[in-house]
Short mmCIF file of N, CA and C in Angstrom, two decimals:
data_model
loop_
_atom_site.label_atom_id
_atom_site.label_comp_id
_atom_site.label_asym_id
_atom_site.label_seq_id
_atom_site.Cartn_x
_atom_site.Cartn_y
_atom_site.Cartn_z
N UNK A 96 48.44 101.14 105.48
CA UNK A 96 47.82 101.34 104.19
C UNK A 96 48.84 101.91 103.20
N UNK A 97 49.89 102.81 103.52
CA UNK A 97 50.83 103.28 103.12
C UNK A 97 51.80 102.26 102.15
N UNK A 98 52.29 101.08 103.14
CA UNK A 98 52.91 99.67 102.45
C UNK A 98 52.30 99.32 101.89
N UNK A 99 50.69 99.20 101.64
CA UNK A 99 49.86 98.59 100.89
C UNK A 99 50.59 98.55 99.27
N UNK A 100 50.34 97.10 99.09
CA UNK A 100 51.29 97.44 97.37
C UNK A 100 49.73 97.73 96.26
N UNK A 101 50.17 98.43 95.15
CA UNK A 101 48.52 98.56 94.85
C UNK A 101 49.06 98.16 92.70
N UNK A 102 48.02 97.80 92.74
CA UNK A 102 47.83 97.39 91.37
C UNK A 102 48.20 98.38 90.35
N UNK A 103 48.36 97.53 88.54
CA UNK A 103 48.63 98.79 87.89
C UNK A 103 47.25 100.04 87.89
N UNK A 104 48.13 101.01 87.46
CA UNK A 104 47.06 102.60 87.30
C UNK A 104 47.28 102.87 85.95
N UNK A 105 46.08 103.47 85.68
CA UNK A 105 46.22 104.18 84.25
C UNK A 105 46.36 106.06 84.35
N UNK A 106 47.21 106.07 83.87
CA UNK A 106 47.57 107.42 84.29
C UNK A 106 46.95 108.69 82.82
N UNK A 107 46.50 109.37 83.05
CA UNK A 107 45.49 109.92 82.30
C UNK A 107 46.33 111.62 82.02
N UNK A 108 47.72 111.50 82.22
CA UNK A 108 48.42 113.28 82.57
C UNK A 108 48.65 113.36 80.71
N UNK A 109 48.73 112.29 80.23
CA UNK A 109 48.94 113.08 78.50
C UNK A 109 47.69 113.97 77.97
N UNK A 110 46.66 113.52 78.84
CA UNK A 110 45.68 114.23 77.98
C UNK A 110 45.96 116.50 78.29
N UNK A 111 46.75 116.38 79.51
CA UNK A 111 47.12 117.82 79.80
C UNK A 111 47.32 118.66 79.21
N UNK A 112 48.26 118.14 78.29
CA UNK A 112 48.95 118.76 77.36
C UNK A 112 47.78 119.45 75.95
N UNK A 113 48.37 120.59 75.76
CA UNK A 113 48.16 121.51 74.52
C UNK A 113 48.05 120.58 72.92
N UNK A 114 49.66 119.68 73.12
CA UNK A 114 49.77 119.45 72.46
C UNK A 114 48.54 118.45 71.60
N UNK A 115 48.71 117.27 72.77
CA UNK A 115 47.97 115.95 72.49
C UNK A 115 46.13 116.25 72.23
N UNK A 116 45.82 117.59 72.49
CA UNK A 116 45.05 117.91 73.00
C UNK A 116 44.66 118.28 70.81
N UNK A 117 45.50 119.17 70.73
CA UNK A 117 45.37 119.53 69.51
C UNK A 117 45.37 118.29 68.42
N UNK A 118 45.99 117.60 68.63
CA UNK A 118 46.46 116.18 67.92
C UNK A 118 45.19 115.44 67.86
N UNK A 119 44.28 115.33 68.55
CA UNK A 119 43.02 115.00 69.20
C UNK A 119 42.35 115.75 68.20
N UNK A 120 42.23 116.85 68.48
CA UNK A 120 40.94 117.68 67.40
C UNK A 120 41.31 117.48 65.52
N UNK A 121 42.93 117.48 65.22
CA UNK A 121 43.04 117.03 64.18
C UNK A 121 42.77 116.14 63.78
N UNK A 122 43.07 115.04 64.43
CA UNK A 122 42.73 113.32 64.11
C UNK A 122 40.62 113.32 64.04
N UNK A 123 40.23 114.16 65.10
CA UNK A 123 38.36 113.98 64.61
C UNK A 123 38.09 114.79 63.22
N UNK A 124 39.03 116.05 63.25
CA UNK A 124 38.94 116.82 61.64
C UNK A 124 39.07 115.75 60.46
N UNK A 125 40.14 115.09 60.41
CA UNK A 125 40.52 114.36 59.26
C UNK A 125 39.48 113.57 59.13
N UNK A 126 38.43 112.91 60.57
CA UNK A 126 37.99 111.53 60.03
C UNK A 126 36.89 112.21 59.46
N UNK A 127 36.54 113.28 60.07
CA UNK A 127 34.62 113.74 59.77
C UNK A 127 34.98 113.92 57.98
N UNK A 128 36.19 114.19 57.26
CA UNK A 128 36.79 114.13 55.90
C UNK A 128 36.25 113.36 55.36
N UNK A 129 36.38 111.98 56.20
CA UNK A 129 35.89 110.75 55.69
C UNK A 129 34.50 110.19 56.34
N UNK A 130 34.00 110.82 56.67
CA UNK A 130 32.39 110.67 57.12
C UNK A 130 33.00 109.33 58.24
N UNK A 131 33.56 109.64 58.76
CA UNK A 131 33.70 108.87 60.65
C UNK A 131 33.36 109.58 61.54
N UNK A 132 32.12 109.38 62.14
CA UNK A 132 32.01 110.02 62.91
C UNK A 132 32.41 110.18 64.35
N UNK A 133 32.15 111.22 65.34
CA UNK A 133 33.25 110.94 66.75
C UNK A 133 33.33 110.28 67.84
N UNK A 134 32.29 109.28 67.77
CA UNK A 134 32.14 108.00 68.58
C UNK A 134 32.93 106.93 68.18
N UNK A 135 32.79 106.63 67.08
CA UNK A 135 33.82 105.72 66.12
C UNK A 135 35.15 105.57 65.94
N UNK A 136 35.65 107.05 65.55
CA UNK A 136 36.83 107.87 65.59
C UNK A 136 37.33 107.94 67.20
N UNK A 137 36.71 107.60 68.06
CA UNK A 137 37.13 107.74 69.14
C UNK A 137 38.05 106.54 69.66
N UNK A 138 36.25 105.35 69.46
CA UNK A 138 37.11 104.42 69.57
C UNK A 138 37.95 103.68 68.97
N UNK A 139 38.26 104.30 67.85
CA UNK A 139 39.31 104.00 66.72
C UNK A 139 40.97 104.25 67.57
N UNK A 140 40.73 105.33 68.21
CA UNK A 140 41.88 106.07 68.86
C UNK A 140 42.34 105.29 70.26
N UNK A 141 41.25 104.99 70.71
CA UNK A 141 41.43 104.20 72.24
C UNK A 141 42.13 102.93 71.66
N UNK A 142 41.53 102.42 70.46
CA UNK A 142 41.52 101.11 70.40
C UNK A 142 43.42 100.94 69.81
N UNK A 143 43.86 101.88 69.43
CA UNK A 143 45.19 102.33 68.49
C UNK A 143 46.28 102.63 70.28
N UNK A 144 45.22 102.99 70.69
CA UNK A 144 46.48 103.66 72.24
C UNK A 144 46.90 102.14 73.11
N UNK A 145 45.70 101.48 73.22
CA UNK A 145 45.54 100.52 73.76
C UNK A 145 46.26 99.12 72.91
N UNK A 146 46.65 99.43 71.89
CA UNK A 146 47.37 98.49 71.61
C UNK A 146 48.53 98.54 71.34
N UNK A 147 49.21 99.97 70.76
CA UNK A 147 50.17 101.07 70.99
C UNK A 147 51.35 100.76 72.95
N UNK A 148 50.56 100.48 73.69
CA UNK A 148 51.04 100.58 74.83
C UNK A 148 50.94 99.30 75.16
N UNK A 149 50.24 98.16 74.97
CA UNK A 149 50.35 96.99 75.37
C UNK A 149 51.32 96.32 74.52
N UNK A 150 52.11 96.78 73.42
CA UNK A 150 53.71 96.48 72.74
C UNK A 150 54.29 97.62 73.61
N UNK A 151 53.85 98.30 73.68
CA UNK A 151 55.43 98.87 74.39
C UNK A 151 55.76 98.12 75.74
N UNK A 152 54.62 98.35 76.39
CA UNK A 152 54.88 96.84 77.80
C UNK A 152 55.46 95.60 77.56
N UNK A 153 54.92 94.84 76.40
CA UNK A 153 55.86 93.77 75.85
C UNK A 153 57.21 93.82 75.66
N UNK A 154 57.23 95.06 75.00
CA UNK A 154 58.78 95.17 74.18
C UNK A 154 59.65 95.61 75.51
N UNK A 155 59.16 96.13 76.27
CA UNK A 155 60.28 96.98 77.35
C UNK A 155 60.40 95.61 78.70
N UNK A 156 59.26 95.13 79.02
CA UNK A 156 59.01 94.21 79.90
C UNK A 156 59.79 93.07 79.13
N UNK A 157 60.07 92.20 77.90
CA UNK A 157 61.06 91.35 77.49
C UNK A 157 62.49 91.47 77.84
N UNK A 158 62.74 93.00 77.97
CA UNK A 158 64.33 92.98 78.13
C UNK A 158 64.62 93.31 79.61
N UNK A 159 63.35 92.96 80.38
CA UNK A 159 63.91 93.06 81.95
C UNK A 159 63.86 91.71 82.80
N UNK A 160 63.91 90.81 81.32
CA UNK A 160 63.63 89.52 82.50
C UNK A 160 64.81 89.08 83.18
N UNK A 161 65.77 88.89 82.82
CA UNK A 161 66.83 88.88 83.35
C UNK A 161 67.19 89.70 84.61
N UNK A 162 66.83 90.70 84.79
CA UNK A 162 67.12 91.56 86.32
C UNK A 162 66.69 91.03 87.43
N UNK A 163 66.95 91.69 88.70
CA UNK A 163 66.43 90.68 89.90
C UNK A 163 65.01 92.11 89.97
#
């Protein structure tokens, strides 16, 4: 089970942080500014991470095709 090769993971350790954490409560401050509320604003944020990281996979995964 050990060799077992296992699929990608989503790794969830940024949310740990102080920082990201604070970054988080600012980004729902600003929207409630603008009458967004935090369901919306949420998935405003997922939807920004999630596309945020599927270019960075592109962009980093293009320059490894060449390797063995």
């Amino acid at each position: 089970v050990a060799g077992h090769a296992r699929g990608p993971r989503l790794s969830l350790r940024f949310l740990g942080s102080y920082r990201t954490l604070l970054s988080l409560l600012l980004a729902f401050f600003v929207a409630s500014l603008f009458c967004i509320g935090p369901l919306p604003c949420g998935l405003l944020l997922t939807l920004g991470y999630i596309l945020y990281a599927s270019a960075m996979t592109l962009l980093t995964e293009r320059g490894k095709l060449h390797q063995p």
